[in-house]
mmCIF file of C-alpha atoms in Angstrom:
data_model
loop_
_atom_site.group_PDB
_atom_site.id
_atom_site.type_symbol
_atom_site.label_atom_id
_atom_site.label_comp_id
_atom_site.label_asym_id
_atom_site.label_seq_id
_atom_site.Cartn_x
_atom_site.Cartn_y
_atom_site.Cartn_z
ATOM 1 C CA MET A 1 -34.459 -2.747 -10.245
ATOM 2 C CA PRO A 2 -34.696 -4.456 -13.638
ATOM 3 C CA ASP A 3 -32.498 -7.438 -14.456
ATOM 4 C CA LEU A 4 -30.824 -5.470 -17.248
ATOM 5 C CA LEU A 5 -29.274 -3.017 -14.784
ATOM 6 C CA LEU A 6 -25.514 -3.669 -14.745
ATOM 7 C CA ARG A 7 -24.136 -0.840 -12.607
ATOM 8 C CA PHE A 8 -25.629 0.591 -9.429
ATOM 9 C CA SER A 9 -24.254 3.677 -7.688
ATOM 10 C CA LEU A 10 -25.589 5.368 -4.566
ATOM 11 C CA THR A 11 -22.854 7.611 -3.187
ATOM 12 C CA GLU A 12 -22.908 10.595 -0.813
ATOM 13 C CA SER A 13 -26.544 9.861 0.032
ATOM 14 C CA HIS A 14 -26.396 9.626 3.845
ATOM 15 C CA LEU A 15 -27.262 5.942 3.576
ATOM 16 C CA HIS A 16 -27.283 4.306 7.030
ATOM 17 C CA THR A 17 -28.544 0.789 6.354
ATOM 18 C CA ILE A 18 -28.952 -1.758 3.573
ATOM 19 C CA HIS A 19 -32.035 -3.957 3.463
ATOM 20 C CA PRO A 20 -31.040 -7.662 3.588
ATOM 21 C CA LEU A 21 -32.942 -8.280 0.323
ATOM 22 C CA ALA A 22 -31.804 -5.104 -1.423
ATOM 23 C CA PHE A 23 -30.071 -6.858 -4.329
ATOM 24 C CA HIS A 24 -32.318 -9.861 -4.900
ATOM 25 C CA ALA A 25 -34.071 -8.112 -7.796
ATOM 26 C CA ALA A 26 -30.882 -7.377 -9.761
ATOM 27 C CA PRO A 27 -28.727 -10.519 -9.826
ATOM 28 C CA HIS A 28 -26.788 -9.487 -12.935
ATOM 29 C CA LEU A 29 -25.154 -6.349 -11.564
ATOM 30 C CA LEU A 30 -21.479 -6.030 -12.466
ATOM 31 C CA SER A 31 -20.678 -3.055 -10.232
ATOM 32 C CA VAL A 32 -22.088 -1.746 -6.938
ATOM 33 C CA LYS A 33 -20.845 1.558 -5.544
ATOM 34 C CA LEU A 34 -21.965 2.638 -2.061
ATOM 35 C CA SER A 35 -19.063 4.976 -1.323
ATOM 36 C CA SER A 36 -19.206 8.021 0.974
ATOM 37 C CA ASN A 37 -22.263 7.122 3.025
ATOM 38 C CA ASN A 38 -22.901 6.477 6.716
ATOM 39 C CA LEU A 39 -23.044 2.699 6.752
ATOM 40 C CA THR A 40 -21.902 1.226 10.069
ATOM 41 C CA SER A 41 -22.573 -2.418 9.250
ATOM 42 C CA ILE A 42 -23.483 -4.633 6.317
ATOM 43 C CA PRO A 43 -26.126 -7.396 6.551
ATOM 44 C CA ALA A 44 -24.537 -10.831 6.321
ATOM 45 C CA ARG A 45 -24.327 -12.075 2.717
ATOM 46 C CA VAL A 46 -26.448 -9.208 1.431
ATOM 47 C CA PHE A 47 -24.414 -9.301 -1.789
ATOM 48 C CA SER A 48 -24.648 -13.080 -2.310
ATOM 49 C CA PRO A 49 -27.360 -12.842 -5.030
ATOM 50 C CA LEU A 50 -24.956 -10.826 -7.189
ATOM 51 C CA VAL A 51 -23.251 -13.823 -8.766
ATOM 52 C CA ASP A 52 -21.878 -11.740 -11.682
ATOM 53 C CA LEU A 53 -20.520 -8.883 -9.553
ATOM 54 C CA GLU A 54 -17.008 -7.728 -10.490
ATOM 55 C CA GLN A 55 -16.592 -4.467 -8.546
ATOM 56 C CA LEU A 56 -17.772 -3.552 -5.039
ATOM 57 C CA TYR A 57 -17.090 -0.137 -3.498
ATOM 58 C CA LEU A 58 -17.797 0.285 0.225
ATOM 59 C CA ASP A 59 -15.150 2.927 0.877
ATOM 60 C CA GLU A 60 -15.607 6.079 2.976
ATOM 61 C CA ASN A 61 -18.285 4.746 5.302
ATOM 62 C CA GLU A 62 -18.400 4.047 9.043
ATOM 63 C CA ILE A 63 -18.220 0.252 8.836
ATOM 64 C CA GLU A 64 -16.850 -1.284 12.040
ATOM 65 C CA THR A 65 -17.265 -5.019 11.462
ATOM 66 C CA ILE A 66 -17.335 -7.476 8.584
ATOM 67 C CA ALA A 67 -19.388 -10.630 9.116
ATOM 68 C CA SER A 68 -18.050 -14.139 8.595
ATOM 69 C CA LYS A 69 -18.207 -15.149 4.908
ATOM 70 C CA MET A 70 -19.689 -11.750 4.125
ATOM 71 C CA PHE A 71 -18.819 -11.986 0.432
ATOM 72 C CA GLU A 72 -19.548 -15.669 -0.123
ATOM 73 C CA GLY A 73 -21.001 -16.343 -3.559
ATOM 74 C CA LEU A 74 -19.107 -13.517 -5.256
ATOM 75 C CA SER A 75 -16.704 -15.809 -7.076
ATOM 76 C CA ARG A 76 -16.391 -13.357 -9.997
ATOM 77 C CA LEU A 77 -15.518 -10.343 -7.859
ATOM 78 C CA LEU A 78 -12.294 -8.692 -9.023
ATOM 79 C CA TYR A 79 -12.207 -5.413 -7.062
ATOM 80 C CA LEU A 80 -13.157 -4.780 -3.416
ATOM 81 C CA ASP A 81 -12.669 -1.382 -1.779
ATOM 82 C CA LEU A 82 -13.108 -1.067 2.016
ATOM 83 C CA ASN A 83 -10.861 1.962 2.341
ATOM 84 C CA ARG A 84 -11.562 4.674 4.961
ATOM 85 C CA ASN A 85 -13.870 2.827 7.323
ATOM 86 C CA LYS A 86 -13.536 2.003 11.032
ATOM 87 C CA ILE A 87 -12.803 -1.706 10.837
ATOM 88 C CA VAL A 88 -10.902 -2.899 13.923
ATOM 89 C CA SER A 89 -10.719 -6.625 13.213
ATOM 90 C CA LEU A 90 -11.705 -9.167 10.587
ATOM 91 C CA PRO A 91 -12.798 -12.811 10.901
ATOM 92 C CA SER A 92 -10.482 -15.366 9.307
ATOM 93 C CA ASP A 93 -13.103 -16.217 6.666
ATOM 94 C CA ALA A 94 -14.117 -12.641 5.851
ATOM 95 C CA PHE A 95 -13.014 -13.059 2.231
ATOM 96 C CA HIS A 96 -13.973 -16.697 1.818
ATOM 97 C CA GLY A 97 -14.853 -17.611 -1.764
ATOM 98 C CA LEU A 98 -13.256 -14.606 -3.471
ATOM 99 C CA THR A 99 -11.028 -16.784 -5.619
ATOM 100 C CA ASN A 100 -10.829 -14.290 -8.512
ATOM 101 C CA LEU A 101 -10.258 -11.139 -6.460
ATOM 102 C CA THR A 102 -7.235 -9.227 -7.760
ATOM 103 C CA PHE A 103 -7.539 -5.910 -5.853
ATOM 104 C CA LEU A 104 -8.283 -5.420 -2.134
ATOM 105 C CA ASN A 105 -8.114 -2.065 -0.352
ATOM 106 C CA LEU A 106 -8.215 -2.122 3.467
ATOM 107 C CA GLY A 107 -6.377 1.174 3.886
ATOM 108 C CA GLU A 108 -7.258 3.817 6.488
ATOM 109 C CA ASN A 109 -9.031 1.579 8.975
ATOM 110 C CA SER A 110 -8.144 0.704 12.578
ATOM 111 C CA LEU A 111 -6.792 -2.803 12.020
ATOM 112 C CA LYS A 112 -4.291 -3.953 14.647
ATOM 113 C CA GLU A 113 -3.888 -7.561 13.564
ATOM 114 C CA LEU A 114 -5.127 -9.972 10.932
ATOM 115 C CA PRO A 115 -5.850 -13.715 11.242
ATOM 116 C CA PRO A 116 -3.024 -15.846 9.757
ATOM 117 C CA THR A 117 -5.303 -17.408 7.140
ATOM 118 C CA ILE A 118 -7.333 -14.355 6.167
ATOM 119 C CA PHE A 119 -5.835 -14.112 2.663
ATOM 120 C CA SER A 120 -5.427 -17.861 2.064
ATOM 121 C CA SER A 121 -8.482 -18.150 -0.192
ATOM 122 C CA LEU A 122 -7.482 -15.127 -2.289
ATOM 123 C CA SER A 123 -5.503 -17.173 -4.784
ATOM 124 C CA SER A 124 -5.615 -14.458 -7.488
ATOM 125 C CA LEU A 125 -4.834 -11.415 -5.313
ATOM 126 C CA GLN A 126 -2.319 -9.058 -6.958
ATOM 127 C CA TYR A 127 -2.851 -5.676 -5.271
ATOM 128 C CA LEU A 128 -3.223 -5.316 -1.492
ATOM 129 C CA MET A 129 -3.563 -1.952 0.263
ATOM 130 C CA LEU A 130 -3.080 -1.914 4.059
ATOM 131 C CA TYR A 131 -1.844 1.643 4.557
ATOM 132 C CA LYS A 132 -2.742 3.795 7.582
ATOM 133 C CA ASN A 133 -3.655 1.018 10.012
ATOM 134 C CA GLU A 134 -2.030 -0.206 13.229
ATOM 135 C CA LEU A 135 -0.637 -3.504 11.989
ATOM 136 C CA SER A 136 2.296 -5.584 13.241
ATOM 137 C CA PRO A 137 4.832 -7.626 11.182
ATOM 138 C CA GLN A 138 2.621 -10.710 11.559
ATOM 139 C CA VAL A 139 0.452 -9.255 8.793
ATOM 140 C CA PHE A 140 2.685 -10.873 6.168
ATOM 141 C CA TYR A 141 1.524 -14.286 5.027
ATOM 142 C CA ASN A 142 2.153 -16.446 1.974
ATOM 143 C CA MET A 143 0.809 -14.555 -1.025
ATOM 144 C CA PRO A 144 2.961 -15.750 -3.947
ATOM 145 C CA LYS A 145 0.878 -14.000 -6.641
ATOM 146 C CA LEU A 146 0.814 -10.630 -4.905
ATOM 147 C CA ASN A 147 2.303 -7.964 -7.161
ATOM 148 C CA LYS A 148 1.823 -4.741 -5.203
ATOM 149 C CA LEU A 149 1.730 -4.212 -1.421
ATOM 150 C CA THR A 150 1.100 -0.776 0.068
ATOM 151 C CA ILE A 151 1.533 -0.772 3.839
ATOM 152 C CA TYR A 152 2.794 2.700 4.647
ATOM 153 C CA LYS A 153 2.008 4.472 7.932
ATOM 154 C CA ASN A 154 1.730 1.441 10.212
ATOM 155 C CA PRO A 155 3.785 0.871 13.395
ATOM 156 C CA LEU A 156 5.946 -1.858 11.821
ATOM 157 C CA LEU A 157 9.146 -2.335 13.830
ATOM 158 C CA SER A 158 10.607 -5.152 11.742
ATOM 159 C CA LEU A 159 10.014 -7.431 8.764
ATOM 160 C CA PRO A 160 10.201 -11.244 8.545
ATOM 161 C CA ASP A 161 13.632 -12.423 7.352
ATOM 162 C CA ASP A 162 12.041 -14.547 4.617
ATOM 163 C CA LEU A 163 9.701 -11.764 3.479
ATOM 164 C CA MET A 164 10.687 -11.826 -0.183
ATOM 165 C CA GLY A 165 11.984 -15.385 -0.438
ATOM 166 C CA HIS A 166 8.840 -17.266 0.510
ATOM 167 C CA ILE A 167 6.099 -14.930 1.707
ATOM 168 C CA LEU A 168 5.955 -12.325 -1.068
ATOM 169 C CA LEU A 169 7.903 -14.072 -3.792
ATOM 170 C CA GLY A 170 6.225 -12.333 -6.753
ATOM 171 C CA LEU A 171 6.212 -8.780 -5.403
ATOM 172 C CA THR A 172 7.319 -5.975 -7.742
ATOM 173 C CA TYR A 173 6.148 -2.955 -5.684
ATOM 174 C CA LEU A 174 6.481 -2.465 -1.915
ATOM 175 C CA ASP A 175 5.638 0.713 -0.002
ATOM 176 C CA LEU A 176 6.904 0.764 3.616
ATOM 177 C CA ARG A 177 7.054 4.511 4.199
ATOM 178 C CA MET A 178 6.206 6.088 7.567
ATOM 179 C CA ASN A 179 6.551 2.971 9.702
ATOM 180 C CA SER A 180 8.821 2.421 12.731
ATOM 181 C CA LEU A 181 11.611 0.518 10.997
ATOM 182 C CA ARG A 182 15.108 1.120 12.383
ATOM 183 C CA THR A 183 17.102 -1.497 10.511
ATOM 184 C CA LEU A 184 16.684 -4.377 8.053
ATOM 185 C CA PRO A 185 18.759 -7.468 7.221
ATOM 186 C CA GLY A 186 21.109 -6.689 4.344
ATOM 187 C CA ASP A 187 19.829 -9.558 2.218
ATOM 188 C CA ILE A 188 16.104 -9.231 2.950
ATOM 189 C CA PHE A 189 15.255 -8.190 -0.622
ATOM 190 C CA SER A 190 17.996 -10.122 -2.436
ATOM 191 C CA SER A 191 15.991 -13.265 -3.212
ATOM 192 C CA ASN A 192 13.314 -11.340 -5.111
ATOM 193 C CA ARG A 193 14.699 -10.556 -8.551
ATOM 194 C CA GLY A 194 11.441 -9.014 -9.727
ATOM 195 C CA LEU A 195 11.255 -6.143 -7.229
ATOM 196 C CA ARG A 196 11.164 -2.872 -9.157
ATOM 197 C CA ALA A 197 9.786 -0.229 -6.795
ATOM 198 C CA LEU A 198 10.585 0.067 -3.100
ATOM 199 C CA TYR A 199 9.616 2.945 -0.804
ATOM 200 C CA LEU A 200 11.349 3.235 2.582
ATOM 201 C CA SER A 201 11.347 6.937 3.463
ATOM 202 C CA ASP A 202 10.221 8.475 6.762
ATOM 203 C CA ASN A 203 11.267 5.620 9.033
ATOM 204 C CA PRO A 204 13.449 6.248 12.132
ATOM 205 C CA TRP A 205 16.518 4.493 10.701
ATOM 206 C CA ASP A 206 19.356 3.603 13.058
ATOM 207 C CA CYS A 207 22.305 5.254 11.335
ATOM 208 C CA THR A 208 25.006 2.969 12.745
ATOM 209 C CA CYS A 209 26.810 -0.153 11.560
ATOM 210 C CA ARG A 210 23.563 -2.095 12.020
ATOM 211 C CA ILE A 211 22.258 -0.584 8.818
ATOM 212 C CA ARG A 212 25.375 -1.204 6.731
ATOM 213 C CA GLY A 213 24.059 -4.296 4.918
ATOM 214 C CA ILE A 214 20.780 -2.855 3.685
ATOM 215 C CA ALA A 215 22.420 0.471 2.826
ATOM 216 C CA ARG A 216 24.967 -1.318 0.662
ATOM 217 C CA TRP A 217 22.217 -3.319 -1.058
ATOM 218 C CA ILE A 218 20.388 -0.094 -1.901
ATOM 219 C CA TRP A 219 23.564 1.497 -3.205
ATOM 220 C CA LEU A 220 24.225 -1.470 -5.498
ATOM 221 C CA ASN A 221 20.674 -1.909 -6.755
ATOM 222 C CA SER A 222 19.042 1.464 -7.078
ATOM 223 C CA ASP A 223 18.970 4.940 -8.488
ATOM 224 C CA THR A 224 18.490 6.932 -5.335
ATOM 225 C CA ASP A 225 17.498 10.375 -4.184
ATOM 226 C CA GLY A 226 15.714 11.823 -1.188
ATOM 227 C CA ILE A 227 16.415 11.646 2.549
ATOM 228 C CA ASN A 228 20.095 11.071 3.310
ATOM 229 C CA VAL A 229 21.202 8.676 6.036
ATOM 230 C CA LEU A 230 24.813 8.894 7.138
ATOM 231 C CA GLY A 231 26.436 6.207 9.282
ATOM 232 C CA PRO A 232 29.942 5.085 10.234
ATOM 233 C CA PHE A 233 29.814 2.423 7.512
ATOM 234 C CA SER A 234 30.680 4.857 4.742
ATOM 235 C CA ASP A 235 32.347 8.144 3.978
ATOM 236 C CA SER A 236 29.432 9.160 1.798
ATOM 237 C CA PHE A 237 25.698 9.561 2.120
ATOM 238 C CA TYR A 238 23.242 6.838 1.215
ATOM 239 C CA SER A 239 19.809 7.844 0.099
ATOM 240 C CA PHE A 240 17.215 5.855 1.994
ATOM 241 C CA THR A 241 13.902 6.822 0.543
ATOM 242 C CA SER A 242 11.740 6.201 -2.503
ATOM 243 C CA PHE A 243 13.694 4.637 -5.297
ATOM 244 C CA ILE A 244 13.251 2.542 -8.405
ATOM 245 C CA LEU A 245 15.430 -0.541 -8.712
ATOM 246 C CA LYS A 246 17.503 -1.084 -11.826
#
């Protein structure tokens, strides 16, 4: 591949493997797209020569593992898509060195837990997609610059009390649909004044006095419509689904 090549795409090509030296001849690539293939693993640091890379698409493959420091050297990477693979776990330094990454999609994998420090080096991360996994509440860690978190269809039973106050202080969009949430503290979202979109539908809400606090917060802060939840805390219905905050 000539040095002048800036974008490389090889999708839907039944690709099973990547040669460890595949990208040594094209160090100036800005975008690599290997979506919709049959890759089960990626050679360690195979992308390291791509020092100018900004976008990397590895979605819709069969990838099961990500090596330690797999993306080291990609300090200019902005967009990483690992959606729709078979990743079960990730090493704590899987994303080491991705200091400019703003978008990370880990949706539709088989993740059950994540190391506490896995996102610590992602100082610029704004958009994180974790939908359709098997994650627990321990997935939330300090990500003050995160703007959008999509974590629908996981078995989340609860959320940390300080979720919005310290952990996700800058969040404006949060999608928690189709989890296993039954109740939430009434003030869990109060400390985040920037939250504008919150999606809570299709959870098995406990329609008793336990939900009074969060239901009142929604009633005071949102324009609501959707699934109605009726409890003994009110004579009227509260909508408890997708809504946009005022």
